[in-house]
XYZ file of C-alpha atoms in Angstrom:
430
model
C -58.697 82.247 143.485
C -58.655 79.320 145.893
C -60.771 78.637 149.138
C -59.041 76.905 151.806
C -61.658 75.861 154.963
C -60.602 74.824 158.188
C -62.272 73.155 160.719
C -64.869 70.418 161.399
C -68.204 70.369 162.368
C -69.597 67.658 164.482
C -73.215 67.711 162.706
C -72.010 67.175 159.132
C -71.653 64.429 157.079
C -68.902 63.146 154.171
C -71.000 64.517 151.782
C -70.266 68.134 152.978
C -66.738 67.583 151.506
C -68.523 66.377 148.606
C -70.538 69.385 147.863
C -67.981 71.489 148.429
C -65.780 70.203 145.787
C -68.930 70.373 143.663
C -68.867 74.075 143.832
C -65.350 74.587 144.124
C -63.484 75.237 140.101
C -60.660 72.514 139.204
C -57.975 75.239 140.356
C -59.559 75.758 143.767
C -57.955 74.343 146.852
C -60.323 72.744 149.247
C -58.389 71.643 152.408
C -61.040 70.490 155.342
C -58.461 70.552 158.637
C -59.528 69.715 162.286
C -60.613 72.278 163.407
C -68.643 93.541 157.821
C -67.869 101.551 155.609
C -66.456 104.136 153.727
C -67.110 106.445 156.868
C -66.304 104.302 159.870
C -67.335 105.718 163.531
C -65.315 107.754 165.173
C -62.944 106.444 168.376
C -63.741 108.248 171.533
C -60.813 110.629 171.602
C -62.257 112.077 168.085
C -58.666 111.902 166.400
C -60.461 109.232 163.673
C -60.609 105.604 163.568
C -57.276 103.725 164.840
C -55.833 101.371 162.119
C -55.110 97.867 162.170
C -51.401 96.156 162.994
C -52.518 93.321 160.422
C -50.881 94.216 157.112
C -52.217 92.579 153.547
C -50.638 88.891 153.054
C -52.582 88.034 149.477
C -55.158 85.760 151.396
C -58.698 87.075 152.807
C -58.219 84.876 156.117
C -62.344 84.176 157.362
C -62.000 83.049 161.194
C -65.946 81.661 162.528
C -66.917 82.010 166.070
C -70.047 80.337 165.657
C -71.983 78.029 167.847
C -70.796 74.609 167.407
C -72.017 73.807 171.368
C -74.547 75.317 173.506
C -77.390 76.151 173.967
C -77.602 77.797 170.372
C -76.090 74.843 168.775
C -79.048 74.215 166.198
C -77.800 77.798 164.425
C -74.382 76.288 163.718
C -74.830 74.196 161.064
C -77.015 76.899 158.226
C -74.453 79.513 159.588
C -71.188 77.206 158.921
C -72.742 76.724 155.648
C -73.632 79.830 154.481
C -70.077 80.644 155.069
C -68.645 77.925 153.238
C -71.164 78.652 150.337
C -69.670 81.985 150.439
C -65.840 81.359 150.247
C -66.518 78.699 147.641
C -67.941 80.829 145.311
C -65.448 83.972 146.063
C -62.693 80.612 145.205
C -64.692 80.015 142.147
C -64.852 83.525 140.799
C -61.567 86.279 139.461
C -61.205 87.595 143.028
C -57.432 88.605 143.404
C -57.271 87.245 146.613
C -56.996 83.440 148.112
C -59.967 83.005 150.940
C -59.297 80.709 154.310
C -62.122 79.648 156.077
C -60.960 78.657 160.137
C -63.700 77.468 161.895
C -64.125 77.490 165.600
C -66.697 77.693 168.520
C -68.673 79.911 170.203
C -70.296 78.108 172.884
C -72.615 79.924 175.706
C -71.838 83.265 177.022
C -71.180 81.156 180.583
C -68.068 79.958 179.294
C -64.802 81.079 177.866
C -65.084 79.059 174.923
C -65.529 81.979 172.658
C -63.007 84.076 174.555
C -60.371 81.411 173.579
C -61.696 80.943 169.939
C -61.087 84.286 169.219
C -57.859 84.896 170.652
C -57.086 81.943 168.600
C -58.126 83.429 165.392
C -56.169 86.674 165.684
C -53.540 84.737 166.320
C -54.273 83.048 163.317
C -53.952 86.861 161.221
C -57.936 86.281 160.737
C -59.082 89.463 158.721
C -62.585 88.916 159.755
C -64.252 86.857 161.955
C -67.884 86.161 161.776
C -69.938 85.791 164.732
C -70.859 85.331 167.122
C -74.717 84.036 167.334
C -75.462 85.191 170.508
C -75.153 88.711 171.734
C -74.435 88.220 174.924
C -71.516 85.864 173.461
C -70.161 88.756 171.199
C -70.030 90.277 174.285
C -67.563 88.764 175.614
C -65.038 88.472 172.972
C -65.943 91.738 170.972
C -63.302 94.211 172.834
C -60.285 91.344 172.112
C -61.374 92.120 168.224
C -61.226 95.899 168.661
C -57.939 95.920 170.370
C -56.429 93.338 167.665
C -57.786 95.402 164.566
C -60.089 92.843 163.219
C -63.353 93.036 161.634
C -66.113 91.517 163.071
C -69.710 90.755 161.405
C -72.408 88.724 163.485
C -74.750 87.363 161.307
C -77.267 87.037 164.147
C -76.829 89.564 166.760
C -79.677 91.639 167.650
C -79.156 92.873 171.170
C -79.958 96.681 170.360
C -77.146 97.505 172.887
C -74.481 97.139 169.796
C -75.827 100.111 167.922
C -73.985 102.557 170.307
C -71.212 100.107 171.182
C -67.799 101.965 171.047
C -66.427 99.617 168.480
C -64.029 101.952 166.246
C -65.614 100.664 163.255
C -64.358 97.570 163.932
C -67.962 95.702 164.439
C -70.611 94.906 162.114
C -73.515 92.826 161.651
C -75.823 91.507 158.895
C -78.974 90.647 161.161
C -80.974 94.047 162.402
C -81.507 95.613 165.947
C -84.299 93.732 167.905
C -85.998 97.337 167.628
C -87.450 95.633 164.290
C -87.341 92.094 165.426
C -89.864 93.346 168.471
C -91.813 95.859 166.314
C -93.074 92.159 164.665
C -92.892 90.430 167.082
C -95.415 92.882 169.164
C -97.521 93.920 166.043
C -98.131 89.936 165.342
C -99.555 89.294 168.578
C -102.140 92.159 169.225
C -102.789 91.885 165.685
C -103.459 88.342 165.924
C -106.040 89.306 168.682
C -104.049 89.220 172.168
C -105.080 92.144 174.793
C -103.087 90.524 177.242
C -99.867 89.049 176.752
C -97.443 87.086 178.871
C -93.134 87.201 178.576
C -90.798 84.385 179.587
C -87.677 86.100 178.302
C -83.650 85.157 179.486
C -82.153 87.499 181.254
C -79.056 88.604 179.342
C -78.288 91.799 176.532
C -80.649 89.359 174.012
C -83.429 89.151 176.087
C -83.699 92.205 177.688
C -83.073 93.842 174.294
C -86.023 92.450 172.538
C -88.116 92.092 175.558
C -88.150 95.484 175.895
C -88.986 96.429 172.448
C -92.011 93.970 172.307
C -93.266 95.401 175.097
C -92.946 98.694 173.330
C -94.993 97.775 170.258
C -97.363 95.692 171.986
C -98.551 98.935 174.344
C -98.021 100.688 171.153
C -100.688 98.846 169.375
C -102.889 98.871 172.406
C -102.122 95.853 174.210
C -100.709 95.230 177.626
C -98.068 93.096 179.347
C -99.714 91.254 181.870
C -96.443 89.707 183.507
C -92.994 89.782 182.033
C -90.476 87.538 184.394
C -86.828 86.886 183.471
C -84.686 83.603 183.703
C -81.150 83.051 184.185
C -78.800 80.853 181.487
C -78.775 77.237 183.265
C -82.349 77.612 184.650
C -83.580 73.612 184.490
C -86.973 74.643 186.658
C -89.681 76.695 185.088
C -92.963 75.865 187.220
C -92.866 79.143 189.012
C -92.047 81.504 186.542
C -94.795 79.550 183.886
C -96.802 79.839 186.538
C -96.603 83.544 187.739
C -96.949 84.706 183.717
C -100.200 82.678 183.271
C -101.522 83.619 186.922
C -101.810 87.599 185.589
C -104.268 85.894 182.297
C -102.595 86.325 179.331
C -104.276 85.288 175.868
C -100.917 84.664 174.252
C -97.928 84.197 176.139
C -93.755 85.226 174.332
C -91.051 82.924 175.122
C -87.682 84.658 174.170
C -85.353 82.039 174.983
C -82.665 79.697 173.879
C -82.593 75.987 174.197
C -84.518 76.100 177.692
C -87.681 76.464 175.377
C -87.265 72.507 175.571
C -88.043 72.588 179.371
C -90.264 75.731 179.264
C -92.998 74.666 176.673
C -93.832 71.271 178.501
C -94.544 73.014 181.613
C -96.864 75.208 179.740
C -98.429 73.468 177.168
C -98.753 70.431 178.245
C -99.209 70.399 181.965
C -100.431 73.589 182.484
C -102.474 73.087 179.487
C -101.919 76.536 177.780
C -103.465 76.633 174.486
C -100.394 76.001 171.926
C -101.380 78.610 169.462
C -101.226 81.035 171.765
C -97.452 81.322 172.096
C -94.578 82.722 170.302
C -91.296 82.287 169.617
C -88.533 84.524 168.237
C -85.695 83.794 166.682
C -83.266 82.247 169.420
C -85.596 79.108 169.964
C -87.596 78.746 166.703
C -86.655 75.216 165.806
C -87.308 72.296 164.034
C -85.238 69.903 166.197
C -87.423 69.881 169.522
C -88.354 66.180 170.517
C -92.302 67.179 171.959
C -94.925 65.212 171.363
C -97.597 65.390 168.400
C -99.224 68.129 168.291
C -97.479 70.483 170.902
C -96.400 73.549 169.000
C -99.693 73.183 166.773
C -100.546 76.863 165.653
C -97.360 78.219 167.625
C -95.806 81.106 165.899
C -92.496 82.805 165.609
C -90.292 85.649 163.599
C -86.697 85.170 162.609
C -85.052 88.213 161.294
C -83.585 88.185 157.595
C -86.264 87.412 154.081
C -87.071 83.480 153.604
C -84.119 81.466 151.845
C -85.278 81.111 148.986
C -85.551 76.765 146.905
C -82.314 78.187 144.565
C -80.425 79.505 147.585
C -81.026 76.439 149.576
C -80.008 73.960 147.021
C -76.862 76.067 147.434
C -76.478 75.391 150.929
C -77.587 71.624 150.519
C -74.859 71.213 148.246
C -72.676 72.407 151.369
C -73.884 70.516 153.992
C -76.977 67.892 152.762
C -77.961 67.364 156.156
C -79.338 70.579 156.547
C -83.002 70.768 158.276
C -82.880 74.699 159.694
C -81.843 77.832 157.588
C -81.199 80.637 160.004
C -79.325 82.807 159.406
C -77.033 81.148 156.632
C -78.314 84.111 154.230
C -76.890 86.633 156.984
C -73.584 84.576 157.232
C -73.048 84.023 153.504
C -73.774 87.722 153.387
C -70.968 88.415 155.770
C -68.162 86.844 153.827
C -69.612 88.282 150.536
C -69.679 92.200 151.837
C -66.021 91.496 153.577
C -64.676 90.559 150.318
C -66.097 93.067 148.142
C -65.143 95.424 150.545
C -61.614 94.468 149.975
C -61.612 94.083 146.460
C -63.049 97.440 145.967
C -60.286 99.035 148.113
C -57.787 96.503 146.594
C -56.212 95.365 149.657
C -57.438 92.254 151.993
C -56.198 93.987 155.607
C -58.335 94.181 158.052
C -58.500 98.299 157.619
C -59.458 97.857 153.885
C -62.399 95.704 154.656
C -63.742 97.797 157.316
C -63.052 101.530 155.726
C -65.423 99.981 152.105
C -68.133 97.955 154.120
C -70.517 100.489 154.059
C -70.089 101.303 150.883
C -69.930 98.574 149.159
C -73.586 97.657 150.779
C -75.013 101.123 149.349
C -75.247 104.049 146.747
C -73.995 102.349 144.047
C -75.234 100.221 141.047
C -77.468 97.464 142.341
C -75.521 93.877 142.040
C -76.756 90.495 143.526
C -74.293 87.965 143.098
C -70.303 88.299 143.835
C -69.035 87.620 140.430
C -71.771 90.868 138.833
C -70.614 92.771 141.787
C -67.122 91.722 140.946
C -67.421 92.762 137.729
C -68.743 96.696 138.459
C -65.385 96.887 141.085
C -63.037 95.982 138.362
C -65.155 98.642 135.899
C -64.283 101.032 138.019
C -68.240 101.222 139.682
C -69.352 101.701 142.914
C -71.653 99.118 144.077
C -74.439 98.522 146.121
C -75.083 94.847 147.162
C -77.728 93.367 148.166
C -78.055 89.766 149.148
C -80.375 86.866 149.462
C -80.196 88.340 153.506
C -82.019 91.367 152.023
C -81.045 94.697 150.970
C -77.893 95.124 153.955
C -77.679 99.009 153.697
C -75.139 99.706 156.618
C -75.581 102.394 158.412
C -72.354 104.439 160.559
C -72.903 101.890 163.828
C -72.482 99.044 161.114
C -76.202 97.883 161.704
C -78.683 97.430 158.647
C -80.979 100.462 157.896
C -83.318 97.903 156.984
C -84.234 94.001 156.732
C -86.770 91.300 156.558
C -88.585 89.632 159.691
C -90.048 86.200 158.415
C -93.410 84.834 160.753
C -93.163 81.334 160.974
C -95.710 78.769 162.330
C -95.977 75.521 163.492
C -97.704 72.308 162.401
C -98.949 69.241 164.319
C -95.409 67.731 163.321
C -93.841 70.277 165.235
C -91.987 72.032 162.419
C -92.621 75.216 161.293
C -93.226 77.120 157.658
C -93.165 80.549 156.530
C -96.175 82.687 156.620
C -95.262 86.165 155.350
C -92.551 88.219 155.699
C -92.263 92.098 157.180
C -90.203 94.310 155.700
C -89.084 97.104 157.834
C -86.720 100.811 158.832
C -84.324 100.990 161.227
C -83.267 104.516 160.177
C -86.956 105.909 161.496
């Protein structure tokens, strides 16, 4: 069936509309404009899951509330296009709907950009919407969703504080619970010799999330948190709080942050003169777009949730947008819009109700399936299917989180751009 995409994105090139095309079959529609359980949970009155107003129209409607400014900006452009890999090939293949990709923004969870983006999709009859990057950002727009009867699947939310979230069902998400993300992230640095570690970490349901959970492994594994000080989004000074972590004498110091990384590691590294392979990242600020000098992030590490992309899957995404330099998180957005439409072509409808009453099973119990088109296949047999996606294996569980995923280490070179190390591979249902 066709894919129609709306929306523009201020990073990409002409050629995106060229690779696009390129994947897109000779009946497909390709219109640019300006511009994720067979058991849901429970509401809290226990009378079952309320149902959505939004009734089937024939078309699979994909609304995006994904950074496009910010201070998470650098996610936008893998997520956009493992989104617009994902319709392309649902366009390409015998799905019985039509797909429509709307695009919009997310900005920083100090604005009401997001707020306005997503009234603006259900306004739009959006089925889904993916996003947002930020938890704090879902936040603020995640109760409009609920109330509108609209499934929505972050593909990088990790803020633990979702798990429990009284959601109806109605939210998903295709990145895991910083419970795993911190597990690494506190197991790589004692393992990697720390006793004492330092935390710069922003102060919001991200932060806090995974700060605690580091510090839980890291005691865990016999370390100890030497000073742990929070920041507030819009912080521009960082000499006092750099220098209050390395005043308790850390040997490795975490920096869970956003785009103030770009202020914070100067004022460590190089004029406090903190040893540069000492310090972690995580997955809000690993980068390969910061402008330091030579040499600063040499032997920095950092874990991203979700497996490595693999050369096949990125030529994929390349094809999409050619100016891609960062893949976060496109795996976990392509895997979005693939679940959402396999949930509704295994219950045969594409309402919002549909997609969220098959999500979880669609992403377990069934015959193994990697691609949309197999998977597509084993629905029309008459199979159940369990999908699992170049994101990982995406087992939902009742909250709508993974049961279990990937966290890639990364580390730095002298050029300032990281590479993969190894992978962890990890339970959530413990």
């Amino acid at each position: 069936m066709s894919a129609f995409l709306k929306g523009s994105h201020p990073s990409r090139s002409n050629a995106f509309a060229t690779g696009i095309k390129a994947l897109a079959v000779a009946s497909a529609s390709i219109m640019l404009l300006a511009s994720c359980a067979s058991t849901p949970a429970e509401d809290n009155e226990g009378d079952g899951p309320a149902t959505s107003g939004r009734a089937a129209d024939g078309v699979l409607t994909v609304g995006t509330v994904l950074p496009q400014t910010g201070n998470l900006a650098f996610l936008g452009p893998p997520e956009f296009a493992g989104v617009d890999l994902a319709a392309a090939e649902i366009g390409e293949s015998d799905f019985e709907f039509d797909v429509e990709v709307i695009h919009k923004d997310s900005g920083d969870g100090d604005t009401d950009i997001a707020t306005q983006s997503a009234g603006e999709l259900v306004d739009a009859a959006a089925d889904i919407v993916v996003g947002a990057a930020s938890s704090g950002v879902s936040f603020t727009f995640v109760d409009q969703l609920i109330a509108a009867g609209v499934v929505q699947i972050s593909p990088a939310n990790t803020s633990p504080d979702f798990s429990e979230y009284a959601d109806d069902g109605w939210y998903w998400r295709t990145a895991p619970s910083d419970v795993l993300q911190g597990r690494v992230l506190g197991n790589l640095m004692v393992g990697d010799g720390a006793e004492k570690i330092g935390i710069i970490y922003i102060n919001d349901p991200y932060g806090t999330g995974l700060e605690e959970n580091a510090t839980i492994a890291i005691e865990n594994a016999g370390g100890e948190v030497t000073a742990s000080v929070p920041y507030n989004t819009g912080d521009t000074q960082f000499t006092s709080i750099v220098d209050e972590v390395l005043a308790s004498g850390p040997d490795a110091v975490a920096v869970i942050a956003f785009a103030e990384t770009a202020s914070i590691i100067p004022e460590l590294v190089n004029t406090q003169g903190f040893a540069s392979d000492k310090v972690y990242f995580v997955d809000g600020n690993l980068s390969n777009s910061y402008e330091f000098p030579e040499g600063t992030l040499d032997g920095a590490k950092g874990t991203l949730p979700g497996n490595f992309a693999s050369d096949e899957f990125r030529e994929r995404l390349l094809e999409i947008d050619p100016a891609l330099t960062d893949f976060s998180y496109s795996a976990e957005s392509y895997d979005a819009v693939i679940l959402a439409a396999l949930a509704a072509a295994q219950g045969g409808s594409d309402d919002p109700t549909t997609i969220r009453d098959n999500l979880k099973s669609v992403s377990e119990g069934g015959e193994k399936c990697e691609t949309f088109a197999d998977c597509l296949a084993l629905i029309g047999d008459g199979e159940d299917i369990d999908y699992d996606g170049p994101s990982g294996p995406i087992t939902f569980d009742d909250n709508g989180d993974p049961t279990e995923a990937y966290v890639g280490i990364y580390q730095y070179g002298a050029d300032n751009r990281y590479v993969p190390l190894n992978a962890e591979f990890g339970s959530l249902a413990e």
